[in-house]
PDB file of C-alpha atoms in Angstrom:
ATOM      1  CA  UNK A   1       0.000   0.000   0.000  1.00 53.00           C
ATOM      2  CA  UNK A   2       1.223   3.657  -0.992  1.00 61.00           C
ATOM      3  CA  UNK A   3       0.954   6.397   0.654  1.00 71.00           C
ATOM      4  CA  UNK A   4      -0.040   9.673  -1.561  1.00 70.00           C
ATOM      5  CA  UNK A   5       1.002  13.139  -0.462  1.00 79.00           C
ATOM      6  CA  UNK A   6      -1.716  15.880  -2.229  1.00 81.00           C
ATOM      7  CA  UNK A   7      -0.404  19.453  -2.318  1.00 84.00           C
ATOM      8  CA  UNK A   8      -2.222  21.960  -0.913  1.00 87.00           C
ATOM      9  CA  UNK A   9      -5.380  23.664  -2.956  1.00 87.00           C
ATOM     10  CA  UNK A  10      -5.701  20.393  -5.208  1.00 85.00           C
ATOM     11  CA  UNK A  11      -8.107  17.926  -5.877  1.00 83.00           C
ATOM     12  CA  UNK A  12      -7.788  14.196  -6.331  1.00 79.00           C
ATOM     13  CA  UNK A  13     -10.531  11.724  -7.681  1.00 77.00           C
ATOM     14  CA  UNK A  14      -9.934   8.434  -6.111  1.00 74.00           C
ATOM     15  CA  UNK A  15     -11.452   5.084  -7.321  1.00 74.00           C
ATOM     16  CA  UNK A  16     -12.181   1.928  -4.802  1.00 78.00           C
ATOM     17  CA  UNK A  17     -10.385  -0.575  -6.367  1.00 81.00           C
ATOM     18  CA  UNK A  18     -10.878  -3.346  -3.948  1.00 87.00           C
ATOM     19  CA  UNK A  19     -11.820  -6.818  -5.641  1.00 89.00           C
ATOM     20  CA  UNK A  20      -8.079  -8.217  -4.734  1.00 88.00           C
ATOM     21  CA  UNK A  21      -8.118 -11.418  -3.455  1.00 87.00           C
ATOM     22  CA  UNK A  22      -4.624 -11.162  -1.702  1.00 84.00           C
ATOM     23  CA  UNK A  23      -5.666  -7.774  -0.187  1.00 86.00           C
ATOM     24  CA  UNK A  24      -9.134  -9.095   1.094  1.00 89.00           C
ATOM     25  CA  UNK A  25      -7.351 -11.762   2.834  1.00 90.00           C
ATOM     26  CA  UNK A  26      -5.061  -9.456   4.543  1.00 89.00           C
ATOM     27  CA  UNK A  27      -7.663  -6.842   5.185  1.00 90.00           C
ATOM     28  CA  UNK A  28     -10.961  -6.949   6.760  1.00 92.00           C
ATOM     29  CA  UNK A  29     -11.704  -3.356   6.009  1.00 93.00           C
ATOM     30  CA  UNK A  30     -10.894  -4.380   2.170  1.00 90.00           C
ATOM     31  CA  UNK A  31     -12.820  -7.062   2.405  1.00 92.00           C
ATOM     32  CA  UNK A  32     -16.301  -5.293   3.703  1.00 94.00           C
ATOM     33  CA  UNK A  33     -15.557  -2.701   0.806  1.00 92.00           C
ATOM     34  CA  UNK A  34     -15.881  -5.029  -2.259  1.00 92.00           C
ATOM     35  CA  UNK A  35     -18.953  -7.142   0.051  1.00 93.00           C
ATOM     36  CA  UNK A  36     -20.769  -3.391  -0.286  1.00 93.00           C
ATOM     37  CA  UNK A  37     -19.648  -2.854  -3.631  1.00 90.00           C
ATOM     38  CA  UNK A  38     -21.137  -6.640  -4.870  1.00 91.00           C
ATOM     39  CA  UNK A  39     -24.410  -5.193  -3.053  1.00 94.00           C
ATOM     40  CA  UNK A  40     -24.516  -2.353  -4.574  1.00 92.00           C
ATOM     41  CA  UNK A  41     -23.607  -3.351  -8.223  1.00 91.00           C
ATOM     42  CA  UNK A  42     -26.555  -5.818  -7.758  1.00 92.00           C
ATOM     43  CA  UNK A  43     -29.089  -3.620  -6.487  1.00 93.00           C
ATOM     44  CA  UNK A  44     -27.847  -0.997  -9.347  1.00 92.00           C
ATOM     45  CA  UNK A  45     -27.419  -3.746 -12.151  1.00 90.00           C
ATOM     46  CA  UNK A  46     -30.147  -5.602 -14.004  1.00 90.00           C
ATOM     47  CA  UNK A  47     -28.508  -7.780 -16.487  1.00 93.00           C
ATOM     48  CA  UNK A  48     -26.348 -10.907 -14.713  1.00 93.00           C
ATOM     49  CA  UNK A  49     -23.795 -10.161 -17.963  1.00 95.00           C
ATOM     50  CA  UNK A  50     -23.105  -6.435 -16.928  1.00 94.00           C
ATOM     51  CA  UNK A  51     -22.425  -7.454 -13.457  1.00 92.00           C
ATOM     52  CA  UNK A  52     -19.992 -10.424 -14.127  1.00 93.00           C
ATOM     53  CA  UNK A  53     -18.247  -8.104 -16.858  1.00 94.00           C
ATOM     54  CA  UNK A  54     -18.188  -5.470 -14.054  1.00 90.00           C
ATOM     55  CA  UNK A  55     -16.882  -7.946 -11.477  1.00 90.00           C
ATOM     56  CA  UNK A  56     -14.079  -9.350 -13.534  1.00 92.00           C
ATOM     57  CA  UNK A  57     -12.836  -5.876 -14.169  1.00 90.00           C
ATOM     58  CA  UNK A  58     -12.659  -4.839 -11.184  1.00 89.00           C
ATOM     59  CA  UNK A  59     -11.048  -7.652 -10.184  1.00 90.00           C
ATOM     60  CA  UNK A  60      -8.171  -7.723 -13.126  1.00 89.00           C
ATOM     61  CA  UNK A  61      -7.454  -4.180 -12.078  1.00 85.00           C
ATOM     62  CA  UNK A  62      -7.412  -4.803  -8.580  1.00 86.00           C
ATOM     63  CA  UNK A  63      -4.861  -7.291  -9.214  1.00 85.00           C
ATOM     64  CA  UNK A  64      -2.979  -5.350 -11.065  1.00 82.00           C
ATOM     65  CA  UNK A  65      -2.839  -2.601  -8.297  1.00 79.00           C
ATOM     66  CA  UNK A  66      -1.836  -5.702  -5.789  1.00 78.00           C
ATOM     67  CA  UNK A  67       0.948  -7.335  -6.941  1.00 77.00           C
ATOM     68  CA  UNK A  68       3.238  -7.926  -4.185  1.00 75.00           C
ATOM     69  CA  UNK A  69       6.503  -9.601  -6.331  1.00 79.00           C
ATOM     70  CA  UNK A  70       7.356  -7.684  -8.684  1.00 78.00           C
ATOM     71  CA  UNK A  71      10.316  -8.636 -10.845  1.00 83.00           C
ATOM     72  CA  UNK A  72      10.691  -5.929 -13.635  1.00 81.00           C
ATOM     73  CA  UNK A  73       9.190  -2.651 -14.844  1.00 76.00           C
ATOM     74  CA  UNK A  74       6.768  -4.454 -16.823  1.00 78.00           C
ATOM     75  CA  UNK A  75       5.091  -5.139 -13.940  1.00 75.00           C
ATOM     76  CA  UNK A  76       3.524  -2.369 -13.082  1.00 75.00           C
ATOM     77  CA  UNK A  77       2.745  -0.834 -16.712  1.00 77.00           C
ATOM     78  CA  UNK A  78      -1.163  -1.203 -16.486  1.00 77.00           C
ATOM     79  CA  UNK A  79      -1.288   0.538 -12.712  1.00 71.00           C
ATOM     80  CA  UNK A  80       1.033   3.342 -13.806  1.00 72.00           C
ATOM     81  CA  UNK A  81      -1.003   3.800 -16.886  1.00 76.00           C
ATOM     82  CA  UNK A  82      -4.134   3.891 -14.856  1.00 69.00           C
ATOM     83  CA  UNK A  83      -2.837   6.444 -12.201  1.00 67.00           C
ATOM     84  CA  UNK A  84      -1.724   9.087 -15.257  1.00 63.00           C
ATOM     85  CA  UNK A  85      -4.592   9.216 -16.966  1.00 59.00           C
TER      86      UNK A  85
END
């Protein structure tokens, strides 16, 4: 886990991404986050296709943000893509 510094007067836009296994494990907090997020993508969500498109998503991302060996640059080219943009 990071820790971001913001400088004064700006804004940041932050985006749960909590569908890691590893950190759910680790993390009851983490964990309670993606149980309201499943609740409220199916109260929100009609079609079962959305929602399991949705879910996997999430979930490739949050892996992506969770790797915990990382063995060259290459590893972290989606997250740093993601957090520029």
């Amino acid at each position: 886990m990071g820790i971001w510094k913001v400088k004064d007067n700006q804004k940041i836009r932050l985006v749960p991404i909590v569908d890691s296994e590893l950190a759910q494990n680790n993390r009851p907090d983490i964990q309670k986050a993606s149980q309201l997020g499943d609740k409220f993508i199916a109260e929100q969500l009609s079609s079962e296709k959305v929602k399991k498109g949705f879910k996997l998503i999430s979930k490739f991302f949050a892996e992506q943000f969770a790797k915990s060996e990382i063995k060259s640059p290459n590893d972290y080219k989606i997250s740093s893509f993601f957090q520029t943009t």
